[in-house]
Amino acid sequence: MKKYVFKRILQAIPMLFVISIISFALMNLAPGNPAHAFITPKMSAAQVTRIKESLGLNDPIPIRYVKWLKNSMQGNLGFSYITHEPVIKEIAARLPTTLGLMGVTMLISVIISIPLGMISALKKNRKTDNIITGISYVGISIPSFWFAMLIVILFSSKLKILPASGMRSIGVDSTWDLIKHSIMPCTVLCFPNVAVLTRYIRSSALDQLNEDYVITALSKGLSTRAVLYRHVLKNSILPLITILGMSLPELVSGAFITETIFGWPGMGRFGVEAIFNRDYPVIMAITMISSSLLILGNLISDILYGIVDPRIRVVDK
């Protein structure tokens, strides 16, 4: 297992290298220039040149990339063009809030989707199954930004029972206040995630119900519910591990939209602000950190797959 993990980490290095090249090229080839935010009509050509030089924008793109790569490998992600603070400090202050939001979302999604998927499989083609399936299709299809604005209007503007934005109320430092602020962002991230996981669990459970071991257990007198939760459940959640790893990109991209709409002070909102401000060092740092999290999530999924099912073991080669 150790050799396998080490091999996967080595494989991730060239992948991150390619991602960095593509991201850096697209960012610098896009229309606009970060220096425009600091240039006024009354500035002379010499002043404009000095501004570009201070931002490191006078060098050709390949040279700028090499400089960025060299500094990044030394742990120096540069300084934000807007806040003038070290990028790593800015991200360190926001990363825990995003990871916390994503972690809670993932946990709630798993807790809700497993029973829903199993119930849907047990009640196949019945009213309960049709209701769960219908809600799942809505969750898969509904745009996150539209759903977010809808619940803000309903629960904040109309009913006035939940705060519309932010992570905490001014002057309030309580757990309940944090929970109230996180309900709507978590709901927006959970809804499509639960819908997808529920469908996968239902499909997997239905496949397992047709296996010989289920027929044998039923013939021995075990109830359908007992077979479902003692035997089918364990085999049905195996694909869930892989799906959770695959769902990380959606959570990361969803965090950009959700955090922006709800004013959640995390990496997603920070990244959107950096894009609009053309804050190149911040954009690159968030891109690479997000890519690393996705690769790490897939690696953890592979490891957990082998731990949960003893029949599946990673062979060290």
PDB file of C-alpha atoms in Angstrom:
ATOM      1  CA  MET A   1       0.000   0.000   0.000  1.00  0.00           C
ATOM      2  CA  LYS A   2       2.838   2.404   0.853  1.00  0.00           C
ATOM      3  CA  LYS A   3       4.428   1.841  -2.547  1.00  0.00           C
ATOM      4  CA  TYR A   4       1.066   2.427  -4.231  1.00  0.00           C
ATOM      5  CA  VAL A   5       0.488   5.724  -2.385  1.00  0.00           C
ATOM      6  CA  PHE A   6       4.025   6.869  -3.173  1.00  0.00           C
ATOM      7  CA  LYS A   7       3.533   5.939  -6.841  1.00  0.00           C
ATOM      8  CA  ARG A   8       0.264   7.899  -7.029  1.00  0.00           C
ATOM      9  CA  ILE A   9       1.920  10.941  -5.478  1.00  0.00           C
ATOM     10  CA  LEU A  10       4.698  10.772  -8.063  1.00  0.00           C
ATOM     11  CA  GLN A  11       2.084  10.501 -10.823  1.00  0.00           C
ATOM     12  CA  ALA A  12       0.358  13.620  -9.488  1.00  0.00           C
ATOM     13  CA  ILE A  13       3.472  15.770  -9.899  1.00  0.00           C
ATOM     14  CA  PRO A  14       3.495  15.871 -13.736  1.00  0.00           C
ATOM     15  CA  MET A  15      -0.288  16.323 -13.690  1.00  0.00           C
ATOM     16  CA  LEU A  16       0.026  19.392 -11.473  1.00  0.00           C
ATOM     17  CA  PHE A  17       2.863  20.636 -13.683  1.00  0.00           C
ATOM     18  CA  VAL A  18       0.662  20.460 -16.798  1.00  0.00           C
ATOM     19  CA  ILE A  19      -2.227  22.127 -14.956  1.00  0.00           C
ATOM     20  CA  SER A  20       0.053  24.965 -13.871  1.00  0.00           C
ATOM     21  CA  ILE A  21       1.306  25.557 -17.435  1.00  0.00           C
ATOM     22  CA  ILE A  22      -2.201  25.625 -18.925  1.00  0.00           C
ATOM     23  CA  SER A  23      -3.611  27.805 -16.134  1.00  0.00           C
ATOM     24  CA  PHE A  24      -0.715  30.269 -16.270  1.00  0.00           C
ATOM     25  CA  ALA A  25      -0.927  30.554 -20.062  1.00  0.00           C
ATOM     26  CA  LEU A  26      -4.707  31.040 -20.162  1.00  0.00           C
ATOM     27  CA  MET A  27      -4.583  33.587 -17.351  1.00  0.00           C
ATOM     28  CA  ASN A  28      -1.921  35.705 -19.037  1.00  0.00           C
ATOM     29  CA  LEU A  29      -3.359  35.396 -22.547  1.00  0.00           C
ATOM     30  CA  ALA A  30      -6.810  36.542 -21.445  1.00  0.00           C
ATOM     31  CA  PRO A  31      -7.794  40.133 -22.360  1.00  0.00           C
ATOM     32  CA  GLY A  32      -6.882  42.784 -19.811  1.00  0.00           C
ATOM     33  CA  ASN A  33      -3.929  43.500 -17.598  1.00  0.00           C
ATOM     34  CA  PRO A  34      -3.608  43.755 -13.789  1.00  0.00           C
ATOM     35  CA  ALA A  35      -1.617  46.978 -14.216  1.00  0.00           C
ATOM     36  CA  HIS A  36      -4.707  48.774 -15.551  1.00  0.00           C
ATOM     37  CA  ALA A  37      -6.118  48.901 -12.022  1.00  0.00           C
ATOM     38  CA  PHE A  38      -3.185  51.105 -10.959  1.00  0.00           C
ATOM     39  CA  ILE A  39      -2.811  53.270 -14.070  1.00  0.00           C
ATOM     40  CA  THR A  40      -4.459  56.690 -14.358  1.00  0.00           C
ATOM     41  CA  PRO A  41      -4.773  58.836 -17.519  1.00  0.00           C
ATOM     42  CA  LYS A  42      -2.302  61.409 -16.136  1.00  0.00           C
ATOM     43  CA  MET A  43       0.542  58.917 -15.700  1.00  0.00           C
ATOM     44  CA  SER A  44       3.551  59.117 -17.966  1.00  0.00           C
ATOM     45  CA  ALA A  45       4.881  56.186 -19.985  1.00  0.00           C
ATOM     46  CA  ALA A  46       7.768  55.851 -17.545  1.00  0.00           C
ATOM     47  CA  GLN A  47       5.378  55.575 -14.583  1.00  0.00           C
ATOM     48  CA  VAL A  48       3.307  52.931 -16.393  1.00  0.00           C
ATOM     49  CA  THR A  49       6.459  50.964 -17.128  1.00  0.00           C
ATOM     50  CA  ARG A  50       7.515  51.132 -13.478  1.00  0.00           C
ATOM     51  CA  ILE A  51       4.113  49.827 -12.377  1.00  0.00           C
ATOM     52  CA  LYS A  52       4.316  46.905 -14.789  1.00  0.00           C
ATOM     53  CA  GLU A  53       7.860  46.218 -13.673  1.00  0.00           C
ATOM     54  CA  SER A  54       6.831  46.212 -10.000  1.00  0.00           C
ATOM     55  CA  LEU A  55       4.102  43.683 -10.802  1.00  0.00           C
ATOM     56  CA  GLY A  56       6.511  41.548 -12.832  1.00  0.00           C
ATOM     57  CA  LEU A  57       4.547  41.956 -16.061  1.00  0.00           C
ATOM     58  CA  ASN A  58       7.321  43.210 -18.367  1.00  0.00           C
ATOM     59  CA  ASP A  59       8.946  39.799 -18.883  1.00  0.00           C
ATOM     60  CA  PRO A  60       7.687  37.337 -21.532  1.00  0.00           C
ATOM     61  CA  ILE A  61       5.138  34.782 -20.310  1.00  0.00           C
ATOM     62  CA  PRO A  62       7.577  31.790 -20.322  1.00  0.00           C
ATOM     63  CA  ILE A  63      10.089  33.680 -18.159  1.00  0.00           C
ATOM     64  CA  ARG A  64       7.351  34.786 -15.771  1.00  0.00           C
ATOM     65  CA  TYR A  65       6.150  31.202 -15.497  1.00  0.00           C
ATOM     66  CA  VAL A  66       9.628  29.908 -14.702  1.00  0.00           C
ATOM     67  CA  LYS A  67      10.000  32.558 -11.987  1.00  0.00           C
ATOM     68  CA  TRP A  68       6.596  31.671 -10.547  1.00  0.00           C
ATOM     69  CA  LEU A  69       7.374  27.950 -10.603  1.00  0.00           C
ATOM     70  CA  LYS A  70      10.736  28.444  -8.913  1.00  0.00           C
ATOM     71  CA  ASN A  71       9.218  30.591  -6.163  1.00  0.00           C
ATOM     72  CA  SER A  72       6.274  28.223  -5.691  1.00  0.00           C
ATOM     73  CA  MET A  73       8.552  25.232  -5.219  1.00  0.00           C
ATOM     74  CA  GLN A  74      10.219  27.202  -2.427  1.00  0.00           C
ATOM     75  CA  GLY A  75       6.865  27.877  -0.761  1.00  0.00           C
ATOM     76  CA  ASN A  76       6.628  31.470  -1.981  1.00  0.00           C
ATOM     77  CA  LEU A  77       3.285  32.015  -3.743  1.00  0.00           C
ATOM     78  CA  GLY A  78       3.893  35.733  -4.155  1.00  0.00           C
ATOM     79  CA  PHE A  79       1.948  38.758  -2.979  1.00  0.00           C
ATOM     80  CA  SER A  80      -1.612  39.739  -3.788  1.00  0.00           C
ATOM     81  CA  TYR A  81      -1.854  42.674  -6.179  1.00  0.00           C
ATOM     82  CA  ILE A  82      -4.874  44.001  -4.257  1.00  0.00           C
ATOM     83  CA  THR A  83      -4.184  43.432  -0.562  1.00  0.00           C
ATOM     84  CA  HIS A  84      -0.363  43.434  -0.908  1.00  0.00           C
ATOM     85  CA  GLU A  85      -0.283  40.576   1.607  1.00  0.00           C
ATOM     86  CA  PRO A  86       1.477  37.220   1.067  1.00  0.00           C
ATOM     87  CA  VAL A  87      -0.839  34.944  -0.901  1.00  0.00           C
ATOM     88  CA  ILE A  88      -0.125  31.996   1.365  1.00  0.00           C
ATOM     89  CA  LYS A  89      -1.232  34.073   4.370  1.00  0.00           C
ATOM     90  CA  GLU A  90      -4.460  35.126   2.646  1.00  0.00           C
ATOM     91  CA  ILE A  91      -5.286  31.546   1.663  1.00  0.00           C
ATOM     92  CA  ALA A  92      -4.374  30.137   5.075  1.00  0.00           C
ATOM     93  CA  ALA A  93      -6.949  32.488   6.613  1.00  0.00           C
ATOM     94  CA  ARG A  94      -9.706  31.337   4.235  1.00  0.00           C
ATOM     95  CA  LEU A  95      -8.930  27.676   3.531  1.00  0.00           C
ATOM     96  CA  PRO A  96     -10.313  26.327   6.862  1.00  0.00           C
ATOM     97  CA  THR A  97     -13.716  27.937   6.252  1.00  0.00           C
ATOM     98  CA  THR A  98     -13.976  26.379   2.793  1.00  0.00           C
ATOM     99  CA  LEU A  99     -12.777  22.962   3.974  1.00  0.00           C
ATOM    100  CA  GLY A 100     -15.214  23.160   6.873  1.00  0.00           C
ATOM    101  CA  LEU A 101     -18.105  23.955   4.539  1.00  0.00           C
ATOM    102  CA  MET A 102     -17.118  21.171   2.134  1.00  0.00           C
ATOM    103  CA  GLY A 103     -16.563  18.676   4.955  1.00  0.00           C
ATOM    104  CA  VAL A 104     -19.947  19.328   6.538  1.00  0.00           C
ATOM    105  CA  THR A 105     -21.582  19.158   3.114  1.00  0.00           C
ATOM    106  CA  MET A 106     -19.952  15.809   2.349  1.00  0.00           C
ATOM    107  CA  LEU A 107     -20.892  14.350   5.739  1.00  0.00           C
ATOM    108  CA  ILE A 108     -24.524  15.471   5.526  1.00  0.00           C
ATOM    109  CA  SER A 109     -24.770  14.228   1.931  1.00  0.00           C
ATOM    110  CA  VAL A 110     -23.600  10.742   2.906  1.00  0.00           C
ATOM    111  CA  ILE A 111     -25.863  10.566   5.973  1.00  0.00           C
ATOM    112  CA  ILE A 112     -28.927  11.537   3.939  1.00  0.00           C
ATOM    113  CA  SER A 113     -28.228   9.721   0.655  1.00  0.00           C
ATOM    114  CA  ILE A 114     -27.522   6.234   2.057  1.00  0.00           C
ATOM    115  CA  PRO A 115     -30.936   5.705   3.709  1.00  0.00           C
ATOM    116  CA  LEU A 116     -32.736   7.440   0.840  1.00  0.00           C
ATOM    117  CA  GLY A 117     -31.027   5.226  -1.737  1.00  0.00           C
ATOM    118  CA  MET A 118     -31.709   2.038   0.215  1.00  0.00           C
ATOM    119  CA  ILE A 119     -35.364   2.949   0.827  1.00  0.00           C
ATOM    120  CA  SER A 120     -35.774   3.812  -2.842  1.00  0.00           C
ATOM    121  CA  ALA A 121     -34.353   0.404  -3.833  1.00  0.00           C
ATOM    122  CA  LEU A 122     -36.522  -1.419  -1.290  1.00  0.00           C
ATOM    123  CA  LYS A 123     -39.661   0.381  -2.540  1.00  0.00           C
ATOM    124  CA  LYS A 124     -38.812   0.054  -6.226  1.00  0.00           C
ATOM    125  CA  ASN A 125     -41.468   1.493  -8.556  1.00  0.00           C
ATOM    126  CA  ARG A 126     -43.713   2.378  -5.611  1.00  0.00           C
ATOM    127  CA  LYS A 127     -44.896   5.801  -4.529  1.00  0.00           C
ATOM    128  CA  THR A 128     -41.967   6.322  -2.138  1.00  0.00           C
ATOM    129  CA  ASP A 129     -39.457   5.415  -4.840  1.00  0.00           C
ATOM    130  CA  ASN A 130     -41.134   7.722  -7.345  1.00  0.00           C
ATOM    131  CA  ILE A 131     -41.043  10.649  -4.906  1.00  0.00           C
ATOM    132  CA  ILE A 132     -37.354  10.124  -4.032  1.00  0.00           C
ATOM    133  CA  THR A 133     -36.473   9.666  -7.716  1.00  0.00           C
ATOM    134  CA  GLY A 134     -38.382  12.806  -8.711  1.00  0.00           C
ATOM    135  CA  ILE A 135     -36.658  14.923  -6.044  1.00  0.00           C
ATOM    136  CA  SER A 136     -33.298  13.457  -7.120  1.00  0.00           C
ATOM    137  CA  TYR A 137     -33.880  14.493 -10.727  1.00  0.00           C
ATOM    138  CA  VAL A 138     -34.730  18.012  -9.558  1.00  0.00           C
ATOM    139  CA  GLY A 139     -31.548  18.135  -7.470  1.00  0.00           C
ATOM    140  CA  ILE A 140     -29.418  16.987 -10.395  1.00  0.00           C
ATOM    141  CA  SER A 141     -30.999  19.433 -12.848  1.00  0.00           C
ATOM    142  CA  ILE A 142     -31.471  22.630 -10.826  1.00  0.00           C
ATOM    143  CA  PRO A 143     -28.765  25.310 -11.277  1.00  0.00           C
ATOM    144  CA  SER A 144     -26.957  26.027  -8.009  1.00  0.00           C
ATOM    145  CA  PHE A 145     -27.010  29.823  -8.387  1.00  0.00           C
ATOM    146  CA  TRP A 146     -30.759  29.842  -9.067  1.00  0.00           C
ATOM    147  CA  PHE A 147     -31.469  27.542  -6.120  1.00  0.00           C
ATOM    148  CA  ALA A 148     -29.273  29.712  -3.881  1.00  0.00           C
ATOM    149  CA  MET A 149     -31.110  32.904  -4.817  1.00  0.00           C
ATOM    150  CA  LEU A 150     -34.447  31.145  -4.387  1.00  0.00           C
ATOM    151  CA  ILE A 151     -33.807  30.070  -0.802  1.00  0.00           C
ATOM    152  CA  VAL A 152     -32.311  33.475   0.060  1.00  0.00           C
ATOM    153  CA  ILE A 153     -35.543  35.139  -1.082  1.00  0.00           C
ATOM    154  CA  LEU A 154     -37.675  32.592   0.781  1.00  0.00           C
ATOM    155  CA  PHE A 155     -35.872  32.113   4.086  1.00  0.00           C
ATOM    156  CA  SER A 156     -34.143  35.464   4.437  1.00  0.00           C
ATOM    157  CA  SER A 157     -36.242  38.089   2.644  1.00  0.00           C
ATOM    158  CA  LYS A 158     -39.723  36.623   3.125  1.00  0.00           C
ATOM    159  CA  LEU A 159     -39.628  34.466   6.267  1.00  0.00           C
ATOM    160  CA  LYS A 160     -36.657  36.288   7.844  1.00  0.00           C
ATOM    161  CA  ILE A 161     -35.543  33.202   9.771  1.00  0.00           C
ATOM    162  CA  LEU A 162     -32.019  32.823   8.350  1.00  0.00           C
ATOM    163  CA  PRO A 163     -29.237  35.384   7.689  1.00  0.00           C
ATOM    164  CA  ALA A 164     -28.722  36.185   4.022  1.00  0.00           C
ATOM    165  CA  SER A 165     -24.936  36.347   3.954  1.00  0.00           C
ATOM    166  CA  GLY A 166     -21.724  36.136   5.905  1.00  0.00           C
ATOM    167  CA  MET A 167     -20.333  33.567   8.304  1.00  0.00           C
ATOM    168  CA  ARG A 168     -21.156  35.315  11.563  1.00  0.00           C
ATOM    169  CA  SER A 169     -23.294  38.209  12.733  1.00  0.00           C
ATOM    170  CA  ILE A 170     -21.436  41.334  13.807  1.00  0.00           C
ATOM    171  CA  GLY A 171     -20.660  41.195  17.502  1.00  0.00           C
ATOM    172  CA  VAL A 172     -21.953  37.625  17.875  1.00  0.00           C
ATOM    173  CA  ASP A 173     -19.558  34.748  18.465  1.00  0.00           C
ATOM    174  CA  SER A 174     -21.737  31.722  19.161  1.00  0.00           C
ATOM    175  CA  THR A 175     -21.989  28.240  17.653  1.00  0.00           C
ATOM    176  CA  TRP A 176     -25.696  28.670  16.938  1.00  0.00           C
ATOM    177  CA  ASP A 177     -25.017  31.865  14.971  1.00  0.00           C
ATOM    178  CA  LEU A 178     -22.433  29.998  12.872  1.00  0.00           C
ATOM    179  CA  ILE A 179     -24.912  27.163  12.265  1.00  0.00           C
ATOM    180  CA  LYS A 180     -27.622  29.604  11.136  1.00  0.00           C
ATOM    181  CA  HIS A 181     -25.252  31.231   8.659  1.00  0.00           C
ATOM    182  CA  SER A 182     -24.130  27.865   7.265  1.00  0.00           C
ATOM    183  CA  ILE A 183     -27.578  26.298   6.769  1.00  0.00           C
ATOM    184  CA  MET A 184     -28.300  27.829   3.374  1.00  0.00           C
ATOM    185  CA  PRO A 185     -24.787  27.406   1.867  1.00  0.00           C
ATOM    186  CA  CYS A 186     -24.725  23.761   3.007  1.00  0.00           C
ATOM    187  CA  THR A 187     -28.211  23.206   1.599  1.00  0.00           C
ATOM    188  CA  VAL A 188     -27.214  24.542  -1.817  1.00  0.00           C
ATOM    189  CA  LEU A 189     -24.112  22.331  -1.918  1.00  0.00           C
ATOM    190  CA  CYS A 190     -25.864  19.278  -0.437  1.00  0.00           C
ATOM    191  CA  PHE A 191     -28.958  19.167  -2.641  1.00  0.00           C
ATOM    192  CA  PRO A 192     -27.287  18.162  -5.948  1.00  0.00           C
ATOM    193  CA  ASN A 193     -24.748  16.001  -4.122  1.00  0.00           C
ATOM    194  CA  VAL A 194     -27.440  14.057  -2.257  1.00  0.00           C
ATOM    195  CA  ALA A 195     -29.392  13.640  -5.496  1.00  0.00           C
ATOM    196  CA  VAL A 196     -26.434  12.082  -7.322  1.00  0.00           C
ATOM    197  CA  LEU A 197     -25.368   9.839  -4.433  1.00  0.00           C
ATOM    198  CA  THR A 198     -28.931   8.637  -3.853  1.00  0.00           C
ATOM    199  CA  ARG A 199     -29.276   7.573  -7.478  1.00  0.00           C
ATOM    200  CA  TYR A 200     -25.981   5.677  -7.393  1.00  0.00           C
ATOM    201  CA  ILE A 201     -26.835   3.902  -4.128  1.00  0.00           C
ATOM    202  CA  ARG A 202     -30.279   2.950  -5.431  1.00  0.00           C
ATOM    203  CA  SER A 203     -28.814   1.546  -8.634  1.00  0.00           C
ATOM    204  CA  SER A 204     -26.118  -0.362  -6.762  1.00  0.00           C
ATOM    205  CA  ALA A 205     -28.608  -1.765  -4.231  1.00  0.00           C
ATOM    206  CA  LEU A 206     -30.920  -2.959  -6.995  1.00  0.00           C
ATOM    207  CA  ASP A 207     -28.009  -4.779  -8.664  1.00  0.00           C
ATOM    208  CA  GLN A 208     -27.093  -6.441  -5.366  1.00  0.00           C
ATOM    209  CA  LEU A 209     -30.677  -7.556  -4.749  1.00  0.00           C
ATOM    210  CA  ASN A 210     -30.430  -9.741  -7.851  1.00  0.00           C
ATOM    211  CA  GLU A 211     -27.280 -11.515  -6.656  1.00  0.00           C
ATOM    212  CA  ASP A 212     -27.290 -15.172  -5.583  1.00  0.00           C
ATOM    213  CA  TYR A 213     -26.277 -14.465  -1.989  1.00  0.00           C
ATOM    214  CA  VAL A 214     -29.422 -12.363  -1.527  1.00  0.00           C
ATOM    215  CA  ILE A 215     -31.632 -15.136  -2.875  1.00  0.00           C
ATOM    216  CA  THR A 216     -29.895 -17.612  -0.555  1.00  0.00           C
ATOM    217  CA  ALA A 217     -30.365 -15.367   2.474  1.00  0.00           C
ATOM    218  CA  LEU A 218     -34.049 -14.878   1.685  1.00  0.00           C
ATOM    219  CA  SER A 219     -34.527 -18.624   1.243  1.00  0.00           C
ATOM    220  CA  LYS A 220     -33.120 -19.145   4.762  1.00  0.00           C
ATOM    221  CA  GLY A 221     -35.917 -17.033   6.185  1.00  0.00           C
ATOM    222  CA  LEU A 222     -34.250 -13.635   6.585  1.00  0.00           C
ATOM    223  CA  SER A 223     -36.542 -10.696   5.962  1.00  0.00           C
ATOM    224  CA  THR A 224     -35.953  -8.423   2.984  1.00  0.00           C
ATOM    225  CA  ARG A 225     -35.156  -5.518   5.314  1.00  0.00           C
ATOM    226  CA  ALA A 226     -32.599  -7.601   7.246  1.00  0.00           C
ATOM    227  CA  VAL A 227     -30.892  -8.724   4.041  1.00  0.00           C
ATOM    228  CA  LEU A 228     -30.909  -5.179   2.745  1.00  0.00           C
ATOM    229  CA  TYR A 229     -29.236  -3.586   5.743  1.00  0.00           C
ATOM    230  CA  ARG A 230     -26.980  -6.481   6.851  1.00  0.00           C
ATOM    231  CA  HIS A 231     -25.633  -7.612   3.505  1.00  0.00           C
ATOM    232  CA  VAL A 232     -26.719  -5.437   0.574  1.00  0.00           C
ATOM    233  CA  LEU A 233     -25.812  -2.149   2.273  1.00  0.00           C
ATOM    234  CA  LYS A 234     -22.124  -3.012   2.645  1.00  0.00           C
ATOM    235  CA  ASN A 235     -21.720  -3.947  -1.011  1.00  0.00           C
ATOM    236  CA  SER A 236     -23.871  -1.042  -2.189  1.00  0.00           C
ATOM    237  CA  ILE A 237     -21.777   1.669  -0.542  1.00  0.00           C
ATOM    238  CA  LEU A 238     -18.554   0.535  -2.243  1.00  0.00           C
ATOM    239  CA  PRO A 239     -19.271   2.605  -5.388  1.00  0.00           C
ATOM    240  CA  LEU A 240     -20.128   5.491  -3.052  1.00  0.00           C
ATOM    241  CA  ILE A 241     -16.457   5.823  -2.114  1.00  0.00           C
ATOM    242  CA  THR A 242     -15.471   6.336  -5.738  1.00  0.00           C
ATOM    243  CA  ILE A 243     -18.367   8.706  -6.356  1.00  0.00           C
ATOM    244  CA  LEU A 244     -17.373  10.810  -3.358  1.00  0.00           C
ATOM    245  CA  GLY A 245     -13.924  11.261  -4.855  1.00  0.00           C
ATOM    246  CA  MET A 246     -15.451  12.174  -8.211  1.00  0.00           C
ATOM    247  CA  SER A 247     -17.851  14.643  -6.572  1.00  0.00           C
ATOM    248  CA  LEU A 248     -15.040  16.761  -5.122  1.00  0.00           C
ATOM    249  CA  PRO A 249     -14.684  18.826  -8.340  1.00  0.00           C
ATOM    250  CA  GLU A 250     -18.370  19.714  -8.136  1.00  0.00           C
ATOM    251  CA  LEU A 251     -18.025  20.726  -4.489  1.00  0.00           C
ATOM    252  CA  VAL A 252     -14.987  22.892  -5.250  1.00  0.00           C
ATOM    253  CA  SER A 253     -16.651  24.588  -8.233  1.00  0.00           C
ATOM    254  CA  GLY A 254     -19.914  24.869  -6.306  1.00  0.00           C
ATOM    255  CA  ALA A 255     -18.077  26.567  -3.463  1.00  0.00           C
ATOM    256  CA  PHE A 256     -17.078  29.399  -5.830  1.00  0.00           C
ATOM    257  CA  ILE A 257     -20.717  30.107  -6.651  1.00  0.00           C
ATOM    258  CA  THR A 258     -22.149  29.419  -3.201  1.00  0.00           C
ATOM    259  CA  GLU A 259     -19.558  31.380  -1.246  1.00  0.00           C
ATOM    260  CA  THR A 260     -19.962  34.364  -3.560  1.00  0.00           C
ATOM    261  CA  ILE A 261     -23.753  34.437  -3.283  1.00  0.00           C
ATOM    262  CA  PHE A 262     -23.812  33.938   0.494  1.00  0.00           C
ATOM    263  CA  GLY A 263     -20.752  36.069   1.238  1.00  0.00           C
ATOM    264  CA  TRP A 264     -18.991  33.102   2.840  1.00  0.00           C
ATOM    265  CA  PRO A 265     -15.391  34.178   3.564  1.00  0.00           C
ATOM    266  CA  GLY A 266     -13.699  31.180   1.997  1.00  0.00           C
ATOM    267  CA  MET A 267     -11.420  30.336  -0.900  1.00  0.00           C
ATOM    268  CA  GLY A 268     -14.260  30.281  -3.428  1.00  0.00           C
ATOM    269  CA  ARG A 269     -15.284  33.866  -2.815  1.00  0.00           C
ATOM    270  CA  PHE A 270     -11.645  34.926  -2.604  1.00  0.00           C
ATOM    271  CA  GLY A 271     -11.002  33.243  -5.959  1.00  0.00           C
ATOM    272  CA  VAL A 272     -13.916  34.995  -7.671  1.00  0.00           C
ATOM    273  CA  GLU A 273     -12.729  38.369  -6.358  1.00  0.00           C
ATOM    274  CA  ALA A 274      -9.210  37.578  -7.600  1.00  0.00           C
ATOM    275  CA  ILE A 275     -10.528  36.747 -11.076  1.00  0.00           C
ATOM    276  CA  PHE A 276     -12.426  40.033 -11.357  1.00  0.00           C
ATOM    277  CA  ASN A 277      -9.420  41.949 -10.025  1.00  0.00           C
ATOM    278  CA  ARG A 278      -6.979  40.003 -12.231  1.00  0.00           C
ATOM    279  CA  ASP A 279      -4.965  39.132  -9.158  1.00  0.00           C
ATOM    280  CA  TYR A 280      -2.691  36.635 -10.925  1.00  0.00           C
ATOM    281  CA  PRO A 281      -0.749  35.285  -7.906  1.00  0.00           C
ATOM    282  CA  VAL A 282      -3.988  34.533  -6.033  1.00  0.00           C
ATOM    283  CA  ILE A 283      -5.612  32.919  -9.078  1.00  0.00           C
ATOM    284  CA  MET A 284      -2.656  30.597  -9.612  1.00  0.00           C
ATOM    285  CA  ALA A 285      -2.425  29.688  -5.940  1.00  0.00           C
ATOM    286  CA  ILE A 286      -6.122  28.814  -5.657  1.00  0.00           C
ATOM    287  CA  THR A 287      -6.009  26.858  -8.926  1.00  0.00           C
ATOM    288  CA  MET A 288      -3.103  24.731  -7.763  1.00  0.00           C
ATOM    289  CA  ILE A 289      -4.499  24.178  -4.264  1.00  0.00           C
ATOM    290  CA  SER A 290      -7.899  23.162  -5.689  1.00  0.00           C
ATOM    291  CA  SER A 291      -6.219  20.773  -8.135  1.00  0.00           C
ATOM    292  CA  SER A 292      -4.165  19.249  -5.309  1.00  0.00           C
ATOM    293  CA  LEU A 293      -7.303  18.731  -3.211  1.00  0.00           C
ATOM    294  CA  LEU A 294      -9.009  16.925  -6.081  1.00  0.00           C
ATOM    295  CA  ILE A 295      -6.046  14.633  -6.660  1.00  0.00           C
ATOM    296  CA  LEU A 296      -5.796  13.964  -2.921  1.00  0.00           C
ATOM    297  CA  GLY A 297      -9.517  13.157  -2.767  1.00  0.00           C
ATOM    298  CA  ASN A 298      -9.235  10.575  -5.526  1.00  0.00           C
ATOM    299  CA  LEU A 299      -6.211   9.006  -3.832  1.00  0.00           C
ATOM    300  CA  ILE A 300      -8.082   8.746  -0.528  1.00  0.00           C
ATOM    301  CA  SER A 301     -11.019   7.147  -2.360  1.00  0.00           C
ATOM    302  CA  ASP A 302      -8.759   4.445  -3.820  1.00  0.00           C
ATOM    303  CA  ILE A 303      -7.237   3.710  -0.402  1.00  0.00           C
ATOM    304  CA  LEU A 304     -10.621   3.560   1.347  1.00  0.00           C
ATOM    305  CA  TYR A 305     -11.958   1.253  -1.348  1.00  0.00           C
ATOM    306  CA  GLY A 306      -9.365  -1.333  -0.424  1.00  0.00           C
ATOM    307  CA  ILE A 307      -9.929  -0.851   3.323  1.00  0.00           C
ATOM    308  CA  VAL A 308     -13.727  -1.184   3.206  1.00  0.00           C
ATOM    309  CA  ASP A 309     -13.713  -4.281   0.994  1.00  0.00           C
ATOM    310  CA  PRO A 310     -11.050  -6.852   2.038  1.00  0.00           C
ATOM    311  CA  ARG A 311     -11.513  -8.583  -1.317  1.00  0.00           C
ATOM    312  CA  ILE A 312     -10.021  -5.548  -3.031  1.00  0.00           C
ATOM    313  CA  ARG A 313      -6.383  -4.902  -2.275  1.00  0.00           C
ATOM    314  CA  VAL A 314      -3.982  -2.636  -4.008  1.00  0.00           C
ATOM    315  CA  VAL A 315      -1.097  -4.665  -5.405  1.00  0.00           C
ATOM    316  CA  ASP A 316       2.289  -2.984  -5.005  1.00  0.00           C
ATOM    317  CA  LYS A 317       4.234  -3.139  -8.230  1.00  0.00           C
TER     318      LYS A 317
END
